[in-house]
XYZ file of C-alpha atoms in Angstrom:
548
model
C 180.844 -81.417 -189.362
C 182.445 -81.727 -185.934
C 181.075 -79.958 -182.884
C 182.297 -79.345 -179.362
C 180.362 -82.383 -178.137
C 181.552 -84.762 -180.827
C 183.233 -87.836 -179.279
C 186.922 -88.325 -179.911
C 188.046 -90.904 -182.406
C 188.641 -94.268 -180.853
C 190.772 -97.238 -181.717
C 189.483 -100.435 -183.214
C 188.677 -101.670 -179.711
C 186.736 -98.454 -178.864
C 189.328 -97.156 -176.402
C 191.358 -93.942 -176.528
C 195.171 -94.315 -176.837
C 197.115 -94.417 -173.567
C 198.979 -91.196 -174.420
C 195.704 -89.398 -174.997
C 194.398 -90.567 -171.640
C 197.502 -89.235 -169.893
C 197.164 -85.930 -171.737
C 193.488 -85.639 -170.768
C 194.306 -86.462 -167.139
C 197.060 -83.819 -166.975
C 194.974 -81.194 -168.773
C 192.045 -81.715 -166.419
C 194.253 -80.969 -163.403
C 196.888 -78.572 -164.693
C 195.249 -76.826 -167.637
C 198.235 -77.660 -169.843
C 196.267 -77.580 -173.105
C 194.959 -74.068 -172.578
C 198.363 -72.817 -171.463
C 200.087 -74.387 -174.460
C 197.476 -73.092 -176.897
C 197.967 -69.551 -175.617
C 201.778 -69.572 -175.692
C 203.045 -72.076 -178.268
C 202.354 -69.619 -181.097
C 203.675 -66.584 -179.241
C 205.769 -64.368 -181.508
C 209.418 -63.598 -180.775
C 211.395 -61.011 -182.788
C 214.627 -62.012 -184.482
C 217.894 -60.091 -184.133
C 221.454 -61.263 -183.569
C 221.817 -59.301 -180.313
C 218.951 -61.286 -178.758
C 221.234 -64.331 -178.829
C 223.162 -62.865 -175.893
C 220.271 -63.702 -173.582
C 220.110 -67.233 -174.969
C 223.845 -67.654 -174.359
C 223.216 -66.780 -170.689
C 220.361 -69.265 -170.368
C 222.084 -72.157 -172.139
C 225.387 -71.604 -170.315
C 223.502 -71.656 -167.023
C 221.890 -74.976 -167.956
C 225.316 -76.416 -168.811
C 226.716 -75.196 -165.481
C 223.872 -76.888 -163.604
C 224.268 -80.196 -165.477
C 228.044 -80.398 -165.062
C 227.803 -79.211 -161.457
C 225.511 -82.097 -160.580
C 228.087 -84.525 -161.996
C 230.970 -82.957 -160.067
C 228.971 -82.971 -156.839
C 228.883 -86.774 -156.940
C 232.676 -86.978 -156.508
C 233.707 -83.834 -154.636
C 234.340 -84.105 -150.868
C 233.686 -80.728 -149.163
C 235.938 -81.305 -146.174
C 239.076 -79.661 -144.821
C 240.108 -82.803 -142.985
C 243.777 -83.538 -143.688
C 244.665 -86.720 -145.593
C 247.709 -88.143 -147.375
C 247.327 -88.202 -151.138
C 247.496 -91.686 -152.662
C 245.969 -91.009 -156.079
C 247.448 -91.494 -159.523
C 249.064 -88.046 -159.870
C 252.718 -88.848 -159.148
C 254.134 -85.447 -158.091
C 251.615 -85.236 -155.230
C 252.143 -88.748 -153.877
C 252.491 -88.681 -150.083
C 251.679 -84.960 -149.748
C 249.360 -83.988 -146.892
C 246.337 -82.048 -148.130
C 242.667 -81.407 -147.435
C 240.047 -83.888 -148.593
C 238.609 -81.156 -150.811
C 241.896 -80.786 -152.696
C 242.448 -84.555 -152.853
C 238.969 -85.128 -154.287
C 239.595 -82.398 -156.869
C 242.749 -84.234 -157.958
C 240.782 -87.493 -158.093
C 238.138 -85.840 -160.298
C 240.897 -84.531 -162.565
C 242.943 -87.746 -162.899
C 240.935 -90.753 -161.742
C 237.237 -90.106 -162.487
C 236.287 -90.988 -166.058
C 235.694 -87.732 -167.897
C 236.195 -85.793 -164.665
C 238.765 -83.300 -165.937
C 236.720 -82.549 -169.062
C 233.560 -81.980 -167.018
C 235.500 -79.771 -164.576
C 236.741 -77.624 -167.406
C 233.336 -77.509 -169.119
C 231.866 -76.365 -165.796
C 234.455 -73.612 -165.373
C 234.338 -72.367 -168.970
C 230.520 -72.416 -169.000
C 230.517 -70.386 -165.768
C 232.817 -67.801 -167.347
C 230.647 -67.648 -170.463
C 227.563 -67.305 -168.282
C 228.940 -64.200 -166.569
C 230.174 -62.794 -169.894
C 226.732 -63.417 -171.378
C 224.921 -61.677 -168.511
C 227.300 -58.716 -168.728
C 226.938 -58.333 -172.499
C 223.176 -58.931 -172.377
C 222.739 -56.206 -169.764
C 224.845 -53.828 -171.841
C 222.640 -54.552 -174.868
C 219.537 -53.832 -172.807
C 221.120 -50.686 -171.362
C 222.344 -49.126 -174.599
C 219.073 -49.817 -176.457
C 216.853 -48.554 -173.626
C 215.087 -51.918 -173.341
C 214.917 -51.424 -169.554
C 212.217 -48.742 -169.804
C 208.660 -49.222 -168.594
C 207.366 -51.901 -168.116
C 210.694 -53.778 -167.824
C 212.309 -52.096 -164.813
C 211.612 -55.105 -162.572
C 213.092 -57.478 -165.136
C 216.201 -55.276 -165.242
C 216.537 -55.677 -161.469
C 216.181 -59.458 -161.868
C 218.994 -59.425 -164.418
C 221.161 -57.288 -162.143
C 220.585 -59.671 -159.222
C 221.537 -62.588 -161.462
C 224.800 -60.815 -162.299
C 225.616 -60.167 -158.628
C 224.723 -63.729 -157.617
C 226.829 -65.057 -160.513
C 229.821 -63.112 -159.146
C 229.478 -64.637 -155.688
C 228.692 -68.086 -157.078
C 231.904 -67.916 -159.059
C 233.837 -66.771 -155.984
C 232.571 -69.700 -153.891
C 233.039 -72.107 -156.800
C 236.702 -71.523 -157.574
C 237.457 -71.449 -153.833
C 236.244 -75.028 -153.283
C 239.337 -76.954 -154.571
C 241.399 -75.528 -151.665
C 244.508 -75.196 -153.798
C 247.095 -72.484 -153.223
C 245.455 -70.041 -155.651
C 241.925 -70.368 -154.257
C 243.253 -70.276 -150.688
C 244.989 -66.986 -151.458
C 241.678 -65.619 -152.704
C 239.898 -66.698 -149.530
C 242.642 -65.050 -147.480
C 242.098 -61.830 -149.442
C 238.356 -62.047 -148.759
C 239.002 -62.556 -145.046
C 241.173 -59.455 -144.929
C 238.444 -57.415 -146.614
C 235.885 -58.656 -144.072
C 238.153 -57.764 -141.163
C 238.443 -54.203 -142.528
C 234.750 -53.566 -141.899
C 234.534 -51.263 -138.866
C 233.147 -52.762 -135.640
C 231.440 -55.710 -137.348
C 234.480 -57.097 -139.188
C 235.717 -59.517 -136.534
C 232.199 -60.769 -135.805
C 231.528 -61.376 -139.501
C 234.851 -63.161 -139.912
C 234.220 -65.485 -136.994
C 230.675 -66.184 -138.179
C 231.703 -67.003 -141.752
C 234.884 -68.960 -141.030
C 233.733 -70.526 -137.764
C 236.928 -69.499 -135.991
C 240.413 -68.240 -136.762
C 241.523 -68.375 -140.392
C 241.477 -70.770 -142.148
C 239.457 -72.911 -139.739
C 237.671 -76.124 -140.730
C 234.246 -74.851 -141.767
C 234.827 -72.513 -144.709
C 234.953 -75.156 -147.493
C 231.817 -77.044 -146.292
C 229.961 -73.744 -145.939
C 231.070 -72.524 -149.365
C 229.962 -75.870 -150.784
C 226.427 -75.484 -149.419
C 226.233 -71.882 -150.627
C 227.660 -72.753 -154.047
C 225.613 -75.892 -154.679
C 222.283 -75.177 -152.967
C 221.666 -71.596 -151.848
C 222.880 -69.411 -154.712
C 221.857 -71.745 -157.593
C 218.395 -72.126 -156.049
C 217.898 -68.368 -155.920
C 219.278 -67.994 -159.446
C 216.930 -70.636 -160.853
C 214.008 -68.751 -159.314
C 215.215 -65.461 -160.804
C 215.740 -67.034 -164.240
C 212.207 -68.440 -164.221
C 210.763 -65.104 -163.103
C 212.848 -63.314 -165.749
C 211.518 -65.571 -168.528
C 207.914 -65.259 -167.303
C 208.158 -61.467 -167.425
C 209.649 -61.609 -170.932
C 206.646 -63.611 -172.102
C 204.202 -61.403 -170.209
C 205.616 -58.068 -171.370
C 206.551 -59.380 -174.859
C 210.036 -58.938 -176.265
C 211.356 -55.601 -177.501
C 212.088 -55.244 -181.197
C 213.977 -52.698 -183.270
C 212.351 -49.962 -185.315
C 211.273 -50.865 -188.814
C 208.294 -50.823 -191.167
C 205.232 -52.329 -189.522
C 206.811 -52.406 -186.055
C 205.103 -50.413 -183.335
C 204.686 -50.378 -179.575
C 201.466 -52.343 -180.016
C 202.706 -55.393 -181.951
C 205.567 -57.871 -182.216
C 207.064 -58.819 -185.578
C 208.940 -62.104 -185.595
C 208.620 -65.869 -185.582
C 206.284 -68.139 -183.567
C 207.641 -69.924 -180.514
C 206.627 -73.290 -181.972
C 208.063 -74.662 -184.127
C 210.426 -72.057 -185.589
C 211.873 -70.416 -182.478
C 212.178 -73.678 -180.539
C 214.006 -75.352 -183.431
C 216.487 -72.486 -183.692
C 216.950 -72.284 -179.913
C 217.507 -76.036 -179.662
C 220.160 -75.953 -182.355
C 221.798 -72.942 -180.722
C 221.936 -74.780 -177.365
C 223.866 -77.697 -178.855
C 226.103 -75.270 -180.731
C 227.008 -73.512 -177.462
C 227.490 -76.835 -175.698
C 229.770 -78.007 -178.516
C 231.868 -74.837 -178.537
C 232.301 -74.892 -174.744
C 233.249 -78.567 -174.869
C 235.784 -77.873 -177.628
C 237.354 -75.061 -175.606
C 237.383 -77.200 -172.445
C 239.045 -80.078 -174.282
C 241.820 -77.942 -175.762
C 242.451 -75.055 -173.328
C 243.389 -75.793 -169.728
C 241.798 -73.658 -167.031
C 242.451 -73.707 -163.283
C 245.071 -76.505 -163.190
C 244.952 -76.995 -159.422
C 247.769 -79.555 -159.500
C 250.365 -76.958 -160.549
C 250.553 -74.916 -157.330
C 249.640 -77.615 -154.834
C 247.418 -77.489 -151.745
C 246.841 -74.317 -149.772
C 249.214 -73.534 -146.926
C 248.686 -70.398 -144.768
C 252.427 -69.701 -144.778
C 252.674 -69.696 -148.598
C 251.298 -67.485 -151.349
C 251.227 -67.922 -155.118
C 252.642 -65.326 -157.466
C 250.484 -63.874 -160.258
C 247.454 -64.710 -158.110
C 244.463 -63.397 -160.049
C 240.737 -64.026 -159.601
C 238.478 -64.848 -162.520
C 237.960 -61.873 -164.824
C 234.589 -60.810 -163.415
C 236.127 -60.095 -159.989
C 239.337 -58.601 -161.349
C 237.953 -55.062 -161.034
C 237.363 -55.535 -157.284
C 241.001 -56.480 -156.781
C 242.038 -53.595 -159.012
C 240.204 -51.149 -156.750
C 242.259 -52.444 -153.812
C 245.554 -52.276 -155.713
C 244.881 -48.706 -156.851
C 244.004 -47.441 -153.388
C 246.943 -46.109 -151.336
C 247.428 -47.842 -147.997
C 246.001 -45.126 -145.710
C 245.196 -45.949 -142.103
C 243.764 -43.971 -139.226
C 244.173 -44.971 -135.609
C 241.283 -43.483 -133.672
C 241.167 -43.100 -129.875
C 241.045 -46.443 -128.171
C 243.622 -47.965 -130.498
C 241.090 -48.868 -133.215
C 242.503 -48.856 -136.775
C 240.509 -47.796 -139.839
C 242.122 -49.300 -142.956
C 241.091 -47.006 -145.819
C 243.121 -49.117 -148.227
C 240.264 -51.637 -148.013
C 237.341 -49.535 -146.768
C 237.289 -47.211 -149.790
C 237.405 -50.037 -152.374
C 234.703 -51.876 -150.392
C 232.527 -48.767 -150.762
C 233.279 -48.201 -154.463
C 232.721 -51.864 -155.401
C 228.959 -51.916 -154.653
C 228.571 -48.301 -155.793
C 229.694 -49.182 -159.323
C 227.188 -52.029 -159.440
C 224.297 -50.148 -157.848
C 224.780 -47.245 -160.291
C 223.836 -49.584 -163.124
C 220.994 -51.184 -161.153
C 219.171 -47.923 -160.393
C 219.778 -46.221 -163.735
C 216.360 -47.133 -165.260
C 214.616 -45.397 -162.358
C 216.905 -42.387 -162.698
C 216.115 -41.996 -166.397
C 212.386 -42.447 -165.740
C 212.631 -39.668 -163.137
C 214.435 -37.382 -165.583
C 212.013 -37.936 -168.463
C 208.762 -38.142 -166.435
C 207.583 -40.560 -169.115
C 204.689 -42.828 -167.989
C 204.318 -44.640 -171.334
C 205.292 -48.210 -172.174
C 208.190 -48.697 -174.585
C 208.547 -51.822 -176.709
C 210.783 -50.393 -179.476
C 214.513 -50.665 -178.765
C 216.529 -47.527 -179.487
C 219.731 -47.267 -181.439
C 222.472 -46.161 -179.002
C 223.371 -43.173 -181.165
C 219.869 -41.748 -180.764
C 220.325 -41.280 -177.008
C 223.858 -39.878 -176.785
C 223.811 -39.021 -173.086
C 222.718 -42.489 -171.956
C 225.264 -44.088 -174.279
C 227.974 -41.789 -172.928
C 227.073 -42.742 -169.347
C 227.347 -46.418 -170.232
C 230.714 -46.012 -171.922
C 232.053 -43.981 -168.988
C 230.991 -46.790 -166.618
C 232.671 -49.400 -168.810
C 235.832 -47.279 -168.892
C 236.006 -47.150 -165.093
C 235.429 -50.902 -165.010
C 238.205 -51.495 -167.574
C 240.710 -49.323 -165.696
C 240.002 -51.230 -162.486
C 240.474 -54.502 -164.391
C 243.818 -53.236 -165.681
C 244.895 -52.344 -162.144
C 243.865 -55.789 -160.906
C 246.621 -57.309 -163.044
C 249.273 -54.624 -162.622
C 251.928 -57.174 -161.637
C 251.174 -59.359 -164.675
C 251.341 -56.351 -167.022
C 254.592 -55.217 -165.431
C 256.293 -58.621 -165.729
C 255.162 -59.474 -169.256
C 255.684 -56.025 -170.794
C 258.733 -55.038 -168.706
C 257.036 -51.979 -167.232
C 257.220 -50.331 -163.829
C 254.482 -51.607 -161.537
C 254.465 -48.235 -159.778
C 253.950 -46.437 -163.097
C 251.045 -48.738 -163.970
C 249.464 -48.207 -160.547
C 249.739 -44.418 -160.758
C 248.378 -44.434 -164.301
C 245.349 -46.396 -163.127
C 244.803 -44.104 -160.136
C 244.637 -41.053 -162.397
C 242.847 -42.750 -165.285
C 240.077 -44.065 -163.021
C 238.899 -40.475 -162.489
C 239.979 -38.812 -165.759
C 239.297 -41.357 -168.513
C 235.548 -41.868 -167.792
C 234.992 -38.106 -168.137
C 236.921 -37.943 -171.418
C 235.149 -41.023 -172.759
C 231.772 -39.533 -171.797
C 232.252 -36.424 -173.920
C 233.976 -38.303 -176.753
C 231.145 -40.858 -176.920
C 228.494 -38.163 -177.030
C 230.336 -36.391 -179.854
C 230.577 -39.661 -181.790
C 226.847 -40.286 -181.341
C 226.034 -36.785 -182.561
C 228.282 -37.332 -185.578
C 226.459 -40.572 -186.386
C 223.137 -38.754 -186.085
C 224.358 -36.140 -188.556
C 225.420 -38.882 -190.956
C 221.988 -40.510 -190.705
C 220.316 -37.154 -191.381
C 222.567 -36.651 -194.401
C 221.658 -40.112 -195.721
C 217.965 -39.359 -195.363
C 218.234 -36.045 -197.215
C 220.850 -36.840 -199.845
C 220.865 -40.620 -200.125
C 223.766 -43.028 -200.230
C 227.066 -42.082 -201.870
C 227.334 -44.045 -205.109
C 230.935 -43.181 -206.001
C 229.808 -41.955 -209.446
C 231.046 -38.487 -210.413
C 228.898 -36.502 -212.882
C 229.702 -33.282 -214.697
C 226.854 -30.797 -215.086
C 226.346 -28.716 -218.261
C 227.830 -25.607 -216.658
C 230.995 -27.508 -215.702
C 230.327 -28.350 -212.051
C 231.279 -31.850 -210.866
C 228.933 -33.562 -208.410
C 228.731 -37.009 -206.882
C 225.570 -38.924 -207.669
C 223.681 -40.047 -204.571
C 221.319 -42.982 -204.645
C 218.094 -42.427 -202.698
C 217.543 -44.799 -199.824
C 214.697 -47.321 -200.006
C 211.572 -46.452 -198.051
C 212.115 -49.091 -195.367
C 215.596 -47.724 -194.658
C 214.286 -44.166 -194.538
C 211.668 -45.232 -192.021
C 214.239 -46.992 -189.837
C 216.522 -43.928 -189.737
C 213.701 -41.545 -188.817
C 211.456 -43.702 -186.596
C 213.115 -42.741 -183.301
C 211.479 -40.254 -180.976
C 213.152 -36.959 -180.142
C 211.932 -35.603 -176.837
C 211.997 -31.977 -175.790
C 213.687 -31.025 -172.514
C 211.440 -30.304 -169.547
C 210.831 -26.631 -168.810
C 210.404 -25.055 -165.400
C 207.793 -22.631 -166.731
C 207.494 -18.913 -166.039
C 209.062 -17.517 -162.885
C 205.718 -15.978 -161.816
C 202.109 -17.085 -162.108
C 199.230 -15.179 -163.775
C 198.895 -12.973 -160.679
C 202.530 -11.928 -160.706
C 203.360 -14.052 -157.685
C 206.688 -15.808 -157.776
C 206.213 -19.532 -158.388
C 208.038 -21.757 -155.900
C 210.282 -24.265 -157.644
C 211.868 -27.012 -155.576
C 215.599 -27.763 -155.924
C 214.656 -31.271 -157.084
C 212.695 -29.862 -160.035
C 215.580 -27.588 -160.950
C 217.949 -30.561 -160.995
C 215.444 -32.551 -163.072
C 215.186 -29.711 -165.611
C 218.978 -29.466 -165.918
C 219.313 -33.218 -166.385
C 216.506 -33.214 -168.958
C 218.318 -30.493 -170.880
C 221.512 -32.550 -170.756
C 219.607 -35.494 -172.263
C 217.414 -33.750 -174.827
C 218.823 -30.251 -175.312
C 220.266 -28.865 -178.533
C 223.759 -30.019 -177.611
C 222.548 -33.619 -177.001
C 220.656 -34.472 -180.208
C 220.569 -33.564 -183.878
C 217.070 -32.688 -185.184
C 215.609 -35.235 -187.571
C 215.092 -34.106 -191.196
C 211.632 -32.701 -191.821
C 209.356 -33.523 -194.738
C 209.889 -30.043 -196.161
C 213.679 -30.496 -196.137
C 213.401 -33.912 -197.775
C 211.077 -32.607 -200.520
C 213.321 -29.597 -201.173
C 216.372 -31.841 -201.593
C 214.413 -34.240 -203.821
C 213.278 -31.377 -206.071
C 216.848 -30.071 -206.357
C 218.013 -33.563 -207.360
C 215.333 -33.699 -210.040
C 216.600 -30.392 -211.432
C 220.180 -31.734 -211.572
C 219.004 -34.869 -213.368
């Protein structure tokens, strides 16, 4: 029988294997064995929506790997050279070294064009993945205590991904990216008082200057990715520390996690999923061209490309500018305030911050200090779901406005009509979608309650002895019944009596009154359908027995 002091097995020569010695050395200094023992068997729940987070992580890894390869050949310089590469139509054209090196990567570096396209497509998928992952977390309430900080980390990753993408597709210095930089410079100049100082600091002089591409390169390759790697690591550490949320079901509570162990099951599935994502992105990159910088040529300040559109994740920012009328005020002293850019610059961060602070707003409304590890079905919190859909509607309208010229040309519509539609829809549609979404959620709650009480429709029609025709309903299995009734239904907060026990009027702050109204909007009679009670279920069951 072995004990803690029993010597390890040795080889024929009485010496431990070299690998074992290395492992012992590392464990004695880093504590790897204890850390692995505590976490290798950690349980992770299994649900298809959890793959959205893995898509983010694996896409980010692909972006880093391909970015390192591209960095070896890209020249971040705006020095002017004559192109002498293999792309015939550009022979003899004067261009920046950044643009010339991008053409060399595309046509002369082995595998360069494929890696460029993998990098770009993976970056797009990364932003899509973050966006969808955050929406999954939002609609299921997975941001509630203790995960508010992790929600902020995810939000920061989204914002940094937006700016990393902006600096990334600006590096080739082609006509399209140059137009985008020009647009950015105009937005900076619109900032009151500080605009000119910011512009000179960022560009190092008058537009376009000679410093913007080298500075964007440093920001894109070193600064932003470094911060994002730190946030990703912190995000994953908090996931392990807090444990992953899981959906309601038999045996699943706030105090346990039902799923598969990290090793070997989860790691095997995650590894296969990584190569699947890498393969799909590579297939798309090999068959679908993206950002063909050789089509429009190098950037020239006196030229502009038509149909100039940013990547999709910044399309809503351009849409805000296109929707805004070109109002200007000239204040005393000859200073001009350009509201055509100032208002969109204010709405742009407001839309993002509204999502960032929402978990704290809901915690304030509910006054709930408990931890939550069970993810909610969106239908069971109609008001939150309606808020999310209203936000997405505003985002979609701004995206539509960002491509108003493309819609007008391809569908033979009036660009003015599209612009005016977007201006009105940006304020009207989110309100309509809010109320429509809440009604849909309430309807789904009623359907769930009907399933619990009456069972599933079987499609079988039965005639009773007295001549009545009824449809036979099949009772739901117990696990399904539990899933449909496991959600919590909170009661709205009450302000209490207007006077205390001595008849003295109780002071109630305006903040508490607002909190009570918001709580009623979330959990009042008009915002949720009561769950079936045991008495109702038994009464229905007894009536079914009488029919049968």
